[in-house]
Tab-separated table of C-alpha atoms in Angstrom:
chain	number	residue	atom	x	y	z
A	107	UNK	CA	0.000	0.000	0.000
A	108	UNK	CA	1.620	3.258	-1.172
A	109	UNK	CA	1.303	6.289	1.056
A	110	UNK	CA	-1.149	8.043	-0.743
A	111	UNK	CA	-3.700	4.938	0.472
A	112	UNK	CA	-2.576	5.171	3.668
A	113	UNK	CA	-3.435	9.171	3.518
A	114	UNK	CA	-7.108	8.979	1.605
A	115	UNK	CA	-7.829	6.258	4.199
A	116	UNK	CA	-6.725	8.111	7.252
A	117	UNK	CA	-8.627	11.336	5.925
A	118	UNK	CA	-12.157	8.928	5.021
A	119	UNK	CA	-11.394	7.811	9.095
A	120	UNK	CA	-11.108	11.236	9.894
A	121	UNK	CA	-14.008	12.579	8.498
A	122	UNK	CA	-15.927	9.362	9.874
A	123	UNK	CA	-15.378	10.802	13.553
A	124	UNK	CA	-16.870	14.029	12.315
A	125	UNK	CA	-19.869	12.134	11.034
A	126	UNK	CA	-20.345	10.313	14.210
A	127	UNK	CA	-20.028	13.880	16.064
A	128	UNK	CA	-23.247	14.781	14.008
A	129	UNK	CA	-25.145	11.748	15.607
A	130	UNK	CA	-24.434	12.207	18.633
A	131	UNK	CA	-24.613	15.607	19.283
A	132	UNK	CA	-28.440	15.474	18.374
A	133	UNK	CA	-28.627	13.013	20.947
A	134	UNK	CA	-27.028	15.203	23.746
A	135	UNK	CA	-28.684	18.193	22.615
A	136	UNK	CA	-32.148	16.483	22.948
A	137	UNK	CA	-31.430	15.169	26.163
A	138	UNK	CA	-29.848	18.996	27.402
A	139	UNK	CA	-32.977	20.103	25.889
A	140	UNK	CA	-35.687	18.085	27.289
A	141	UNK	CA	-33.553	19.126	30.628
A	142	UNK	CA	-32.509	15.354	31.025
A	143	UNK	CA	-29.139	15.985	33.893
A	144	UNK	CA	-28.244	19.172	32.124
A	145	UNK	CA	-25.161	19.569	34.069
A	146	UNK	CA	-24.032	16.147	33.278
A	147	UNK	CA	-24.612	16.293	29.620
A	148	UNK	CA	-23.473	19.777	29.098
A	149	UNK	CA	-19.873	18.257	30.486
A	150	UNK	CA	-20.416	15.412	27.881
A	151	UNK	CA	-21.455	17.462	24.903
A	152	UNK	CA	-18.196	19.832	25.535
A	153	UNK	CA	-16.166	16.415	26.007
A	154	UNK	CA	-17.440	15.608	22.444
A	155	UNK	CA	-17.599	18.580	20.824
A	156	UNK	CA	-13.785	19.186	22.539
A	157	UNK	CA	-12.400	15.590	21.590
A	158	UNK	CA	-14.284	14.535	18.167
A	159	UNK	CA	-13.547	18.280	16.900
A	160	UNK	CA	-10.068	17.925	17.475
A	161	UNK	CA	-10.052	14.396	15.861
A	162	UNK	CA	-11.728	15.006	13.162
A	163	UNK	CA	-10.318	18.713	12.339
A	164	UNK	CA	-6.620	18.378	13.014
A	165	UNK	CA	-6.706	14.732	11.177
A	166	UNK	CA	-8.417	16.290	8.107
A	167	UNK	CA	-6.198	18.990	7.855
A	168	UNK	CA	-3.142	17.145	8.243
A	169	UNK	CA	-4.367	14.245	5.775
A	170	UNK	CA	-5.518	16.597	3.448
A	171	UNK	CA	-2.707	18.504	3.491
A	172	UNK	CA	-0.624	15.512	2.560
A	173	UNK	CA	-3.402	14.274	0.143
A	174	UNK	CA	-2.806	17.773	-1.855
A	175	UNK	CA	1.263	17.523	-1.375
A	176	UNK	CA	1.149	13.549	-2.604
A	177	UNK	CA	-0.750	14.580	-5.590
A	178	UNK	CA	-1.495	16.851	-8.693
A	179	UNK	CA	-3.467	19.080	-6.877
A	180	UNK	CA	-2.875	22.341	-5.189
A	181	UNK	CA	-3.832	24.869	-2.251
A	182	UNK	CA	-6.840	26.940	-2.913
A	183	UNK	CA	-6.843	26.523	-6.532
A	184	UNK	CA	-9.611	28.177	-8.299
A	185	UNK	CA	-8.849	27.591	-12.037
A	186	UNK	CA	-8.838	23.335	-11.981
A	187	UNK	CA	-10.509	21.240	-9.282
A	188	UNK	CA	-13.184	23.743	-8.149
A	189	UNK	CA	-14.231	21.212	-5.783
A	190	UNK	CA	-11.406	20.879	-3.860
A	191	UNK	CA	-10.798	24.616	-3.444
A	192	UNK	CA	-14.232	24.243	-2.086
A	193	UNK	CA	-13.447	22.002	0.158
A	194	UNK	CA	-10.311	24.069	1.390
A	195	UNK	CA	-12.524	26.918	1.698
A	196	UNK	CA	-14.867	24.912	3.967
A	197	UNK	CA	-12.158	23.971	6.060
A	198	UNK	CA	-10.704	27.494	6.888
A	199	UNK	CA	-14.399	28.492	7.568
A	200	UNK	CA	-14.812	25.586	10.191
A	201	UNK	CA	-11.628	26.377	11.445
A	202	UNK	CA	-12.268	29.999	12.327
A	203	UNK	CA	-16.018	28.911	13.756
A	204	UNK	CA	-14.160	26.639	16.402
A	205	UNK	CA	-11.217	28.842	16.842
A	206	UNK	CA	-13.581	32.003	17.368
A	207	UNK	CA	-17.051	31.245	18.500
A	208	UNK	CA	-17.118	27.129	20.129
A	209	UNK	CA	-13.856	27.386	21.933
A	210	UNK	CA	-14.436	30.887	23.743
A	211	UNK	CA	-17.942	29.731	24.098
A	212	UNK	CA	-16.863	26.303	25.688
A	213	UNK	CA	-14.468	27.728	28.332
A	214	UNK	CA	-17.389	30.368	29.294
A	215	UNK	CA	-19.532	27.281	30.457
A	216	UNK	CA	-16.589	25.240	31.733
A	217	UNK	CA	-15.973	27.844	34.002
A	218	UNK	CA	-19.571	28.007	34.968
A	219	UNK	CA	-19.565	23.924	35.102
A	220	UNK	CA	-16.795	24.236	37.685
A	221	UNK	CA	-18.310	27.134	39.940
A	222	UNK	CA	-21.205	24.860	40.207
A	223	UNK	CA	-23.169	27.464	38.972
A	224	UNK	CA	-27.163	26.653	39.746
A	225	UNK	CA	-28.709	27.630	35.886
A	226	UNK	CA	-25.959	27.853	32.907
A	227	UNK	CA	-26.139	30.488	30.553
A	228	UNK	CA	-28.334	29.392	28.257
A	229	UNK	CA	-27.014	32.106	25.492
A	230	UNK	CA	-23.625	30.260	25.390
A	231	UNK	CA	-25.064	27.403	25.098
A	232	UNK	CA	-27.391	28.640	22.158
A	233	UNK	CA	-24.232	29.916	21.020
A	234	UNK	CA	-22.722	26.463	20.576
A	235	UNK	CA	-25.351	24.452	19.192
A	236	UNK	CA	-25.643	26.540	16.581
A	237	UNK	CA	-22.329	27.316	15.522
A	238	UNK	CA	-21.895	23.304	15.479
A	239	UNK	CA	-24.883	22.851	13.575
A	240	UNK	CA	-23.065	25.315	10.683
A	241	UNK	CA	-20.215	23.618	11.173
A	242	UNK	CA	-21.867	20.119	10.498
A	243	UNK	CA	-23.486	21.155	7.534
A	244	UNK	CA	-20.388	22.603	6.645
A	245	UNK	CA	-18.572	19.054	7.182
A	246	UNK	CA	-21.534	17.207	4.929
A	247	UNK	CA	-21.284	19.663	2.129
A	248	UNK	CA	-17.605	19.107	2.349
A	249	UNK	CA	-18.069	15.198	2.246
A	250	UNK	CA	-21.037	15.205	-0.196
A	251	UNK	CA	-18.117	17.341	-2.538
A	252	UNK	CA	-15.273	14.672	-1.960
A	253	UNK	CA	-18.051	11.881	-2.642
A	254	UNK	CA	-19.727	13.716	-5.830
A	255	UNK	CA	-16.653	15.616	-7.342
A	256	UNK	CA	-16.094	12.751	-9.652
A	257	UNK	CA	-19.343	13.025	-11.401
A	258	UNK	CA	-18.655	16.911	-12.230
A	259	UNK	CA	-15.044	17.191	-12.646
């Protein structure tokens, strides 16, 4: 198996752990929702968000950025491969969501997870779901573009 396999294989496993992010943060936001042992899943939904966002971003980024240095394609390339400028596109944009809205949101409730505060702030929390609901679609359009590009390219 030449290194290029290894890579695509790595980055499909990658984006997997994304995917399974989706699934189950619809379950914990339900159950935070429906007010199931808020505290408890609020501290699970950051562990997710915190360890299959770091999975699945890092790995893609790395991966891809050995997928793009292992091949004929380039960085943000606008004038072959639309797709995959897309997709690079999509990545930065994820990137600055979790850099700039989950991450500062996160620590916000940590810190109010840890003070044992009685009622979290439910605008953080707001805050979160939907900046990981953009950043899900954001991860589907990107796979639905590595899955489709074939049939347009």
């Amino acid at each position: 198996m030449n290194l290029y396999s290894i890579y695509i294989t790595l980055h499909i496993i990658f984006a997997g752990i994304w995917l399974a992010f989706f699934a189950v943060e619809f379950i914990l936001r339900g159950k935070i929702n429906k007010g199931i042992a808020v505290k408890e899943n609020v501290s699970n939904y950051l562990m997710f968000t915190n360890v299959f966002g770091i999975a699945g971003s890092i790995g893609i980024l790395i991966t891809g950025i050995l997928l793009v240095l292992n091949s004929g394609y380039g960085f943000f390339d606008m004038t072959s491969n639309h797709w995959l400028a897309a997709k690079q596109i999509i990545l930065v944009a994820i990137l600055g969501f979790t850099g700039g809205m989950v991450i500062p949101a996160a620590k916000k409730i940590r810190k109010e997870l840890e003070n044992n505060v009685d009622t979290l702030s439910q605008g953080n929390l707001n805050k979160i779901f939907k900046v990981n609901l953009i950043i899900n679609i954001l991860v589907l359009i990107n796979i639905l573009f590595a899955i489709t590009h074939r049939f347009y390219s």
